[in-house]
PDB file of C-alpha atoms in Angstrom:
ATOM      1  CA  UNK A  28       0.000   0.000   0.000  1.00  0.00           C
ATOM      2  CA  UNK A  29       3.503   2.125   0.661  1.00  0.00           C
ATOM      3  CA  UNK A  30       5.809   3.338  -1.473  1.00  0.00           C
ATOM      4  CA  UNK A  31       9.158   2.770  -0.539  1.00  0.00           C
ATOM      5  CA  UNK A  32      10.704   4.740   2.306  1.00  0.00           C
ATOM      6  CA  UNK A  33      11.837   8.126   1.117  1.00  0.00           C
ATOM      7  CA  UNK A  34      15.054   7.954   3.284  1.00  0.00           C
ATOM      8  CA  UNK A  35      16.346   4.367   1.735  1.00  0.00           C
ATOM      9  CA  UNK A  36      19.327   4.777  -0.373  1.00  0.00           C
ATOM     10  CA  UNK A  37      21.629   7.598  -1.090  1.00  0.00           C
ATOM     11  CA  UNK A  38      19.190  10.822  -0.701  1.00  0.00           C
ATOM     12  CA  UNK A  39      21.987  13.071  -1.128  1.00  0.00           C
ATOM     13  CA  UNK A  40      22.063  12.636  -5.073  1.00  0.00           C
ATOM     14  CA  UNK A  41      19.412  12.911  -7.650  1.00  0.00           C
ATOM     15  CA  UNK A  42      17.478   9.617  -9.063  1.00  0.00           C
ATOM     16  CA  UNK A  43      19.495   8.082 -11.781  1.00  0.00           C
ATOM     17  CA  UNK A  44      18.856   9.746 -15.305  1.00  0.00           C
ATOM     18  CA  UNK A  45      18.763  13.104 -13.438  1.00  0.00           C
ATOM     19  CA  UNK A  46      22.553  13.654 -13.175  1.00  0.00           C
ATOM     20  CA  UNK A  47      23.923  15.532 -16.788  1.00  0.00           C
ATOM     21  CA  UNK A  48      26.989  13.907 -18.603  1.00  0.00           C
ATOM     22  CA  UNK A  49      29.529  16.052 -19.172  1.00  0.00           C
ATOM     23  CA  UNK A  50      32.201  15.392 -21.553  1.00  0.00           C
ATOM     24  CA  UNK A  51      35.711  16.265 -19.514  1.00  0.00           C
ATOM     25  CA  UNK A  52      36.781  18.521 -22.185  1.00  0.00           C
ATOM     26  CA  UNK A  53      40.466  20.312 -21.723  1.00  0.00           C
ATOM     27  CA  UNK A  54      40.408  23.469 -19.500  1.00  0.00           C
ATOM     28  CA  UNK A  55      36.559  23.061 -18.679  1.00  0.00           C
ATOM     29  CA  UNK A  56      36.530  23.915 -14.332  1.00  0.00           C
ATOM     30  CA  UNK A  57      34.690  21.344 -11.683  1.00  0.00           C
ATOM     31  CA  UNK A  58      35.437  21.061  -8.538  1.00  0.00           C
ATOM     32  CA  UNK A  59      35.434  17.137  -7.036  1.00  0.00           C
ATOM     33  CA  UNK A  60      31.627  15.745  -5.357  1.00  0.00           C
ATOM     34  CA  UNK A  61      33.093  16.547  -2.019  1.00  0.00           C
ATOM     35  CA  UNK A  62      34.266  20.684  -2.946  1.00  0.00           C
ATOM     36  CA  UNK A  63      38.152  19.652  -1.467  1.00  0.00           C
ATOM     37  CA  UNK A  64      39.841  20.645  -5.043  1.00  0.00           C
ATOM     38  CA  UNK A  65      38.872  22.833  -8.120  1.00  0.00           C
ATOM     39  CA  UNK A  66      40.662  22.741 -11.703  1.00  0.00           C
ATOM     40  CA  UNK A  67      40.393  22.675 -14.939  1.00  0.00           C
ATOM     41  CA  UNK A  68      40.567  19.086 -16.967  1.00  0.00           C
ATOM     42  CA  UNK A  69      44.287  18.617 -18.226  1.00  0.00           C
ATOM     43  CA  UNK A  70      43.859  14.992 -19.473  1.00  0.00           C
ATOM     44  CA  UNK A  71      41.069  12.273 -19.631  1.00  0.00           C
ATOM     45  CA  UNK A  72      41.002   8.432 -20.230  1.00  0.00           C
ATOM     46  CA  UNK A  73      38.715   5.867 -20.190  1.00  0.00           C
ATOM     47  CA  UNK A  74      39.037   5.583 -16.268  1.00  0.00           C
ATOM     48  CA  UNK A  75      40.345   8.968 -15.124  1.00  0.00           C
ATOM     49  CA  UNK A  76      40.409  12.823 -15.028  1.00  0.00           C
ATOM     50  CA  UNK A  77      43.567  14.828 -14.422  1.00  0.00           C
ATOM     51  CA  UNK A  78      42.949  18.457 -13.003  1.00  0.00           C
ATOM     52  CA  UNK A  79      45.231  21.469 -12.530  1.00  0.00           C
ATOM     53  CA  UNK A  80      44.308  24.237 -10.108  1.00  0.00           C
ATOM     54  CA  UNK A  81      45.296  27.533 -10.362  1.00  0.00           C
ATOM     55  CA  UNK A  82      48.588  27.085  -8.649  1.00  0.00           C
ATOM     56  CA  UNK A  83      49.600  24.097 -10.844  1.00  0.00           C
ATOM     57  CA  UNK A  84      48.474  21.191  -8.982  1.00  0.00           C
ATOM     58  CA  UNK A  85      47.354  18.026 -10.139  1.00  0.00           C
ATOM     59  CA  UNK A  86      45.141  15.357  -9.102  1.00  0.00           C
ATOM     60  CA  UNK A  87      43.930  12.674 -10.420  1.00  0.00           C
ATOM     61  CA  UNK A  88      39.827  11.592 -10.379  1.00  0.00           C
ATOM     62  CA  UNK A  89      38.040   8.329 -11.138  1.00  0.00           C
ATOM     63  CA  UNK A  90      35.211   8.934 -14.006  1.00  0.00           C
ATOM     64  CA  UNK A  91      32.432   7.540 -11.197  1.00  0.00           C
ATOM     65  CA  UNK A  92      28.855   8.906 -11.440  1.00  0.00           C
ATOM     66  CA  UNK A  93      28.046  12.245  -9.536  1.00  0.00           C
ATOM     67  CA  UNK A  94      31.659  12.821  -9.152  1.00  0.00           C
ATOM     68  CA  UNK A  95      32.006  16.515  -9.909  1.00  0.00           C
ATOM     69  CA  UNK A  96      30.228  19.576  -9.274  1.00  0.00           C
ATOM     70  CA  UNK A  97      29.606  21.983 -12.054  1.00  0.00           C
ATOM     71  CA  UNK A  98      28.464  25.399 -11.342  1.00  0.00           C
ATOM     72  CA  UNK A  99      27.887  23.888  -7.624  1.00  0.00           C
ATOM     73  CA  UNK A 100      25.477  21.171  -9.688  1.00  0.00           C
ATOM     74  CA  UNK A 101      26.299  17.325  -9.659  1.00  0.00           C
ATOM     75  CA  UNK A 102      27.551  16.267 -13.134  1.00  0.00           C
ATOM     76  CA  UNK A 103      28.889  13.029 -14.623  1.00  0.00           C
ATOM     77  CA  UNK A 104      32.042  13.479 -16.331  1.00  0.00           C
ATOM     78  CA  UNK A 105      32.571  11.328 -18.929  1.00  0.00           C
ATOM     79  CA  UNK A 106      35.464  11.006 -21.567  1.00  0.00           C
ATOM     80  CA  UNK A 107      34.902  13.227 -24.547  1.00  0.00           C
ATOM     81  CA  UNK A 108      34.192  11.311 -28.107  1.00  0.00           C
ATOM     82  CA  UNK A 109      37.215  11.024 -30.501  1.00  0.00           C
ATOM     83  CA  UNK A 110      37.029  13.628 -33.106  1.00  0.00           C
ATOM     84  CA  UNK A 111      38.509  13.250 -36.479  1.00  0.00           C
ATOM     85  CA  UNK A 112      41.612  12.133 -36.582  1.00  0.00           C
ATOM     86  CA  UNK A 113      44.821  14.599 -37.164  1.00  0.00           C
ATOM     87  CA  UNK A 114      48.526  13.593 -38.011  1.00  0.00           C
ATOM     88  CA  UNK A 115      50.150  12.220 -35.158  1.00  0.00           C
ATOM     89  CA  UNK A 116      52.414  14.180 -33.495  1.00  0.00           C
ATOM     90  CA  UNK A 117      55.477  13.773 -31.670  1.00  0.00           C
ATOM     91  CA  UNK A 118      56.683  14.702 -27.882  1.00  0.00           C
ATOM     92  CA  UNK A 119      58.081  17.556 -29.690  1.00  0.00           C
ATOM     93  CA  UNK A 120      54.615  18.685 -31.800  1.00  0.00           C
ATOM     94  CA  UNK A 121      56.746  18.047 -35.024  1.00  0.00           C
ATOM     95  CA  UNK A 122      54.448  15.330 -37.456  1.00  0.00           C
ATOM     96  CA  UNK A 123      55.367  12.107 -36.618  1.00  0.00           C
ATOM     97  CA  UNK A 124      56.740   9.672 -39.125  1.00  0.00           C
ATOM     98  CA  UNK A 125      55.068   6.559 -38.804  1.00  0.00           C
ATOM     99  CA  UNK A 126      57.402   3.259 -39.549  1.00  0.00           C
ATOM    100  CA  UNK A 127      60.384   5.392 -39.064  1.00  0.00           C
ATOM    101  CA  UNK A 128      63.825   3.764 -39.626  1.00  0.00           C
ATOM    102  CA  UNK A 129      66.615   5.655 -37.730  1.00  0.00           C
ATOM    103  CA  UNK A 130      68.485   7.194 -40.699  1.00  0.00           C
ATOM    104  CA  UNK A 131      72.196   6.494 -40.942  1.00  0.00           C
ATOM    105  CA  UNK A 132      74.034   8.982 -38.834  1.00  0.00           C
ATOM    106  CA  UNK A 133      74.934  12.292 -40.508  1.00  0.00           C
ATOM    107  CA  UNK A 134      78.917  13.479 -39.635  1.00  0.00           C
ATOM    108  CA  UNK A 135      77.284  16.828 -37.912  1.00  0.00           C
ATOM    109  CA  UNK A 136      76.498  16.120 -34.106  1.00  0.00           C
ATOM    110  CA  UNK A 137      74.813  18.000 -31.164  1.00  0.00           C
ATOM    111  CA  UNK A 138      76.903  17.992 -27.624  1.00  0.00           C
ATOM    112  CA  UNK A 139      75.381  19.154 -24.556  1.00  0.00           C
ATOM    113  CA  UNK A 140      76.804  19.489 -21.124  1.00  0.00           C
ATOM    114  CA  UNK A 141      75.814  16.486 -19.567  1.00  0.00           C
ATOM    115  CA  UNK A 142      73.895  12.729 -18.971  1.00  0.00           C
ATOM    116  CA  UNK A 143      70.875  14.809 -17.956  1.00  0.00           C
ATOM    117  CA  UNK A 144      70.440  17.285 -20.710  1.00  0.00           C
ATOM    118  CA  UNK A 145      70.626  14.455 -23.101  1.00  0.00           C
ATOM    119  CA  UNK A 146      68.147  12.582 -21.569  1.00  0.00           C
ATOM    120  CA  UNK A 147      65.772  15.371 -21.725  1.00  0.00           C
ATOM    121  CA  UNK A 148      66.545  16.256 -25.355  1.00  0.00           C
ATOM    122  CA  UNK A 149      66.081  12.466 -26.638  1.00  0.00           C
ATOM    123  CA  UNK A 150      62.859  12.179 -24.298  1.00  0.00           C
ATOM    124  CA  UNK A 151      61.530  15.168 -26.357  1.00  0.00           C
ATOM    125  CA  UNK A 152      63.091  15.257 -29.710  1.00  0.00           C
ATOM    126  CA  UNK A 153      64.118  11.776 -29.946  1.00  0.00           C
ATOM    127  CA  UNK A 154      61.745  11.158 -32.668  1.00  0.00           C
ATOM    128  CA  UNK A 155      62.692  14.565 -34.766  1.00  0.00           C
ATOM    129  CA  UNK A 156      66.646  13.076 -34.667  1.00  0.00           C
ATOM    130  CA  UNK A 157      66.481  10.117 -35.740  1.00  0.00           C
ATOM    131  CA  UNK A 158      64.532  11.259 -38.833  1.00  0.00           C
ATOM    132  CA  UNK A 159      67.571  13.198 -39.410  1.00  0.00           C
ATOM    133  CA  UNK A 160      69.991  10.778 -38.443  1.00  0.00           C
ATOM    134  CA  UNK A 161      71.564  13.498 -35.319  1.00  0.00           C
ATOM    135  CA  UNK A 162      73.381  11.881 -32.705  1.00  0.00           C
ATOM    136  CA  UNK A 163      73.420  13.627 -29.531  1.00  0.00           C
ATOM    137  CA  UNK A 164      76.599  13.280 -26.895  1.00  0.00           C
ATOM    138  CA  UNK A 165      77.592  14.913 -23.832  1.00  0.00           C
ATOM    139  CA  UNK A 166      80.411  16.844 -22.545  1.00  0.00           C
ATOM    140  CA  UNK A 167      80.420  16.216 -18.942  1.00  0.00           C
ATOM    141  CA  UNK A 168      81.219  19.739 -18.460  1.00  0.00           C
ATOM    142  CA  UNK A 169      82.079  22.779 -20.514  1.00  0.00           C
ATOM    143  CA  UNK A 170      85.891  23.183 -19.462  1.00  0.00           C
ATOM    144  CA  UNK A 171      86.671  20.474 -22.603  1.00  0.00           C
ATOM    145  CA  UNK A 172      84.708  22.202 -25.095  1.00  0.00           C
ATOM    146  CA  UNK A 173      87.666  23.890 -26.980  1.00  0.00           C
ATOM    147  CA  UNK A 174      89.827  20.381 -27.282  1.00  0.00           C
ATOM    148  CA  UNK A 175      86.650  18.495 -28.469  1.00  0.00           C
ATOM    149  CA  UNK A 176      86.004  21.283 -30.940  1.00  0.00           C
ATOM    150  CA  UNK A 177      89.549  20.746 -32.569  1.00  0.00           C
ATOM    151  CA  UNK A 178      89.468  17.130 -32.539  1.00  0.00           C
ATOM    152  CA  UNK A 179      85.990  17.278 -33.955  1.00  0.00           C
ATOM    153  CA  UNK A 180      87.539  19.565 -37.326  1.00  0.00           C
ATOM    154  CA  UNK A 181      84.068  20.881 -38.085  1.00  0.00           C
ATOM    155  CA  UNK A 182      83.854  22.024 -41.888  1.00  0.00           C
ATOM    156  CA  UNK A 183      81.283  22.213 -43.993  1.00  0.00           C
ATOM    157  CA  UNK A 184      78.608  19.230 -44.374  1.00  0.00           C
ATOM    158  CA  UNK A 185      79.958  18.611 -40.794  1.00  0.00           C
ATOM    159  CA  UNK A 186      78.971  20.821 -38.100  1.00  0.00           C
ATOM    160  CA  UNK A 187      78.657  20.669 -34.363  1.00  0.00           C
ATOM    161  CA  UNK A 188      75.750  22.279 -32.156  1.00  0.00           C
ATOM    162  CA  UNK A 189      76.663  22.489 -28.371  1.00  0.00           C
ATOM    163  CA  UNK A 190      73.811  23.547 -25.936  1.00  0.00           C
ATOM    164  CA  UNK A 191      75.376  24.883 -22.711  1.00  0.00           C
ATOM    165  CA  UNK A 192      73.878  25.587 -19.285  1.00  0.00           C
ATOM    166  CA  UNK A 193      73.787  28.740 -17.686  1.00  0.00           C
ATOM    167  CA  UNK A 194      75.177  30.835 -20.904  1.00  0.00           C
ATOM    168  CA  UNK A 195      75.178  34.348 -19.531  1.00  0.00           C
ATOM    169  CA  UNK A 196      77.098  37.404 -20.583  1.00  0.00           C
ATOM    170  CA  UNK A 197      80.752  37.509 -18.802  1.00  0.00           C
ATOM    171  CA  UNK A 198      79.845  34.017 -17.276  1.00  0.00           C
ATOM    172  CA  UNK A 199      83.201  31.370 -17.600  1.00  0.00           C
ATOM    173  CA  UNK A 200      80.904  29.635 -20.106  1.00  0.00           C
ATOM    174  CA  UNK A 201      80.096  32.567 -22.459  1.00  0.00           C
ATOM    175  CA  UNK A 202      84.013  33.024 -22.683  1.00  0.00           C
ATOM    176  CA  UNK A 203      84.817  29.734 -24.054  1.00  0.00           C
ATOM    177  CA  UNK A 204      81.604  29.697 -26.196  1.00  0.00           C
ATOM    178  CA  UNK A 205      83.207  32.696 -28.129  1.00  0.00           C
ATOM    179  CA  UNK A 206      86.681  30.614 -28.562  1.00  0.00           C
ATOM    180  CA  UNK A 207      84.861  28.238 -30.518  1.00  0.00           C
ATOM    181  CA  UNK A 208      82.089  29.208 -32.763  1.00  0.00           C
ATOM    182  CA  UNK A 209      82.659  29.974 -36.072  1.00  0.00           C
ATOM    183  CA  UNK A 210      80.564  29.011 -39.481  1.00  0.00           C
ATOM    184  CA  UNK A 211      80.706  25.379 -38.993  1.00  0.00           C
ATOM    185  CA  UNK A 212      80.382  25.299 -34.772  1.00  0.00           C
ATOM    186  CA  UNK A 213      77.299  27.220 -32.976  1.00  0.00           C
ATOM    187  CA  UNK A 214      77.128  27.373 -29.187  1.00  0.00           C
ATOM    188  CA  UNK A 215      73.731  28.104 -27.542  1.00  0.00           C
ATOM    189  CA  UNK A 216      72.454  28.452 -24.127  1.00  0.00           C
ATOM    190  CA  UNK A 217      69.740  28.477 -21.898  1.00  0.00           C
ATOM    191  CA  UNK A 218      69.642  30.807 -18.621  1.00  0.00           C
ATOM    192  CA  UNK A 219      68.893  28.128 -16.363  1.00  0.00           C
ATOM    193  CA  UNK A 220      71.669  26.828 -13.701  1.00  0.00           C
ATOM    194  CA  UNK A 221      70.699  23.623 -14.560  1.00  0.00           C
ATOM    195  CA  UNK A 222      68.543  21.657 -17.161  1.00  0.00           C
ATOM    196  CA  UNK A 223      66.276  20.793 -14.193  1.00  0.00           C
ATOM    197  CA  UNK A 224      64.808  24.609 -13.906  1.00  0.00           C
ATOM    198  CA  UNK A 225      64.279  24.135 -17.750  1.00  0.00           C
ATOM    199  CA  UNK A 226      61.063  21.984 -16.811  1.00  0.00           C
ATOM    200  CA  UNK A 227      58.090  23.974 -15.960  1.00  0.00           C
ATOM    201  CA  UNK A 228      57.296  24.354 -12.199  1.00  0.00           C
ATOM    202  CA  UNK A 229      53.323  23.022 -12.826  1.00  0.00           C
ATOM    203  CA  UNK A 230      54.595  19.741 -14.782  1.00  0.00           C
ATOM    204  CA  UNK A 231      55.928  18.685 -11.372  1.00  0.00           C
ATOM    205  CA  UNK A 232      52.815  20.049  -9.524  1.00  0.00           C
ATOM    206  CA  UNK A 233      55.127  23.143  -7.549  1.00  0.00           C
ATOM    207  CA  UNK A 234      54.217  26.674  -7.801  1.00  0.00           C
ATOM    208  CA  UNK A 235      57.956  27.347  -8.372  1.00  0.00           C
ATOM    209  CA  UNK A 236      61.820  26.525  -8.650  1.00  0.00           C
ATOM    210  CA  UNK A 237      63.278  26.931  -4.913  1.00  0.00           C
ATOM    211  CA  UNK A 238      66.215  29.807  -4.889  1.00  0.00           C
ATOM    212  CA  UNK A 239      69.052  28.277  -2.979  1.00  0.00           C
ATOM    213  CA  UNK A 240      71.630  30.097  -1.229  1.00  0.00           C
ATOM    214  CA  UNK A 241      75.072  30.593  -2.567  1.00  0.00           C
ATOM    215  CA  UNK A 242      77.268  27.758  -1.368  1.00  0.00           C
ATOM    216  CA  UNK A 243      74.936  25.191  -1.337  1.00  0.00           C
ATOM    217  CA  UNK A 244      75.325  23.002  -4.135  1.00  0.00           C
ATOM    218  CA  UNK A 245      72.369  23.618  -6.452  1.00  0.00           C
ATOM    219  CA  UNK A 246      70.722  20.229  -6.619  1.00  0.00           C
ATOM    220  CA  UNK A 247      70.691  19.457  -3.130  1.00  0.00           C
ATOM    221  CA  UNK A 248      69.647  22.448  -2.252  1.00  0.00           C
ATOM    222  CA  UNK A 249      66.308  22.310  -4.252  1.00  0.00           C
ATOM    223  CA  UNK A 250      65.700  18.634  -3.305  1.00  0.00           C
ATOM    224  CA  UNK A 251      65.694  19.540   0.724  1.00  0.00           C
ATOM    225  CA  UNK A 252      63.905  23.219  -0.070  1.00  0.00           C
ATOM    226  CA  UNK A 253      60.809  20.582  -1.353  1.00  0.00           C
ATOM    227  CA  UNK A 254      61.311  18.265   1.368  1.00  0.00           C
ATOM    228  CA  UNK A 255      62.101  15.452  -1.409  1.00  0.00           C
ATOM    229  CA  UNK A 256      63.078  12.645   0.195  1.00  0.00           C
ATOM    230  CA  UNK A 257      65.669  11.653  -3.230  1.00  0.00           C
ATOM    231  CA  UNK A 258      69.322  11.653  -4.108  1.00  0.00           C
ATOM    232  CA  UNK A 259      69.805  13.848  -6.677  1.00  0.00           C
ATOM    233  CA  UNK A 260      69.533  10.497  -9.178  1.00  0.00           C
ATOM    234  CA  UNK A 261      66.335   9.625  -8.312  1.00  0.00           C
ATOM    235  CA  UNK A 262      64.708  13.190  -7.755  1.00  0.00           C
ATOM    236  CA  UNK A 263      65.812  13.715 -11.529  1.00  0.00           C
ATOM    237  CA  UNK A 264      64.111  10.357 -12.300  1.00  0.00           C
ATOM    238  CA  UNK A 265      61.213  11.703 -10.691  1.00  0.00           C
ATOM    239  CA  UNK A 266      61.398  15.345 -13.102  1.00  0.00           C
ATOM    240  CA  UNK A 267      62.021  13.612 -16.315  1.00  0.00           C
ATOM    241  CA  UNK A 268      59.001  10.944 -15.927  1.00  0.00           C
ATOM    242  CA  UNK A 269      56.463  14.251 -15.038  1.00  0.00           C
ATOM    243  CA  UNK A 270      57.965  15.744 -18.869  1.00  0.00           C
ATOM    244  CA  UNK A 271      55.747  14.414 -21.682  1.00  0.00           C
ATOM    245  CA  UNK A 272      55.699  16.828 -24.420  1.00  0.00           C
ATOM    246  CA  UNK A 273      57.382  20.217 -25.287  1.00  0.00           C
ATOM    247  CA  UNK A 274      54.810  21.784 -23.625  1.00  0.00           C
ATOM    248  CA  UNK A 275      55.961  20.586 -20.447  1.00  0.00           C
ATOM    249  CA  UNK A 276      59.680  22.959 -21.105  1.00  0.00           C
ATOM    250  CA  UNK A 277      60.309  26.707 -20.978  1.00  0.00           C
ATOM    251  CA  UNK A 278      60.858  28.666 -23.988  1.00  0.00           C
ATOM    252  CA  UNK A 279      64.153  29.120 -23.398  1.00  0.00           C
ATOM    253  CA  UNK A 280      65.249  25.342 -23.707  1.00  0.00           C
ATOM    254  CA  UNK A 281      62.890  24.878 -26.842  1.00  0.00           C
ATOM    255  CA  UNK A 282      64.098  27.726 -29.130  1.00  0.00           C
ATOM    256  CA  UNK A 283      67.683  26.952 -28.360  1.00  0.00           C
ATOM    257  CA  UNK A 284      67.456  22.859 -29.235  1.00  0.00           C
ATOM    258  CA  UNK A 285      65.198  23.692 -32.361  1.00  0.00           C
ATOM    259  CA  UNK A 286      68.105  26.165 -33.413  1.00  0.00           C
ATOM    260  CA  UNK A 287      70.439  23.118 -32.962  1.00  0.00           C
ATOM    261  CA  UNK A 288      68.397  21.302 -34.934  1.00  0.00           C
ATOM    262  CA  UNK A 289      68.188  23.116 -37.830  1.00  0.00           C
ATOM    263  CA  UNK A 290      71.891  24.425 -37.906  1.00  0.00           C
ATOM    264  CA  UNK A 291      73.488  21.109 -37.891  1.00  0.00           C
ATOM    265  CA  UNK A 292      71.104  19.729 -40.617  1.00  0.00           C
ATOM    266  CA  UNK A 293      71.434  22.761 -42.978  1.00  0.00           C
ATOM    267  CA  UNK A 294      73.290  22.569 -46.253  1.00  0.00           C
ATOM    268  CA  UNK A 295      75.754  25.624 -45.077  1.00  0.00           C
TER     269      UNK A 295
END
């Protein structure tokens, strides 16, 4: 003769069918079911959301039902449809080449300074060298520049890009760039004191790069102003698996490695 009790089941949402589906399209702004965080939607998969707040934090959602609040409403987010389909693109946003086969290595080459610049160039233009057949090595420091320059002989057809940390006028390393460049050899450089400040403060979810004091060695000195609990080997693990794309890097890295790029693979 009853209907069912009014106050069975979860009265805090609306009867199923009543909550919208929202496709989690990039930058739209919901806050979680529970109002703890508020971003926009970086990223979505079949299971998750990513969000970014304004400060550059991210967290990561399950796609459940009544999971977000839109406008202070309950919404379903839900992962968008696939629209046509562009060229694929690499980590770098150059078109991929599907299939590739490394070409055979050209003579030019690109140094830089050291194991961890190199692992963030091949992480992010990887794909764009070997369809040029570049081979990238490292220096271990800029003091041997000059002595690898002249055993290198660069001449035409055979040039050498070197991307150097911390290239500032009337710095040690702006000195020795000048003793080397010429046509065939061009030295660039990137303001940061290491390659680590080249990768944006919101890929790793911090509002900034930590200044450290003068005589404190710079790497340690950021991992303990973050409270990392790292060695310097695994807190640069930790950077270079939050980089993705190029979008991930400051303009000052990317304009300098593209410039390497294109010098060492021009006809001059």
């Amino acid at each position: 003769m009853y209907g069912r009790d009014v106050l069975s089941g979860d009265w805090r949402r609306p009867r199923r069918g009543r909550i919208p589906e929202i496709p989690a399209e990039p930058d739209l702004v919901v806050e979680d079911a529970e109002g703890r965080f508020c971003g926009a939607v970086v990223a979505c998969d079949k299971e998750a959301v990513t969000l970014e707040d304004r400060f550059g934090r991210r967290r990561v959602f399950p796609l459940t039902p009544a999971g977000f609040l839109l406008d202070g409403e309950p919404v379903t987010l839900v992962r968008p449809q696939a629209g046509p389909k562009g060229p694929l693109r690499s980590a770098s946003g150059s078109i991929a080449v599907e299939g590739l086969r490394a070409q055979v290595a050209r003579e030019s080459r690109i140094y830089v300074e050291g194991v961890h610049d190199a692992a963030l160039v091949e992480k992010i233009w990887g794909h764009d060298l070997r369809v040029e057949g570049v081979v990238v090595e490292f220096l271990e420091g800029v003091d041997d520049l000059p002595a690898i320059v002249e055993e290198f002989a660069p001449e035409p057809g055979r040039r050498l890009g070197v991307l150097v940390d911390h290239l500032v006028p009337g710095s040690k390393e702006s000195r020795i760039a000048a003793r080397v460049s010429g046509d065939d050899v061009l030295v660039v450089g990137h303001p940061f004191v290491d390659i680590w400040q080249a990768v944006k403060p919101r890929a790793l979810g911090i509002p900034a790069w930590p200044d450290v004091p003068r005589g404190v060695p710079w790497k340690e000195g950021v991992i303990a102003a973050l409270g990392w609990r790292m060695d310097p080997q695994e807190a640069w693990r930790h950077i270079l698996g939050r980089v993705t794309t190029y979008a991930d890097l400051e303009p000052e890295l990317l304009g300098r490695v593209e410039e390497l790029i294109d010098f060492v693979t021009g006809a001059g």
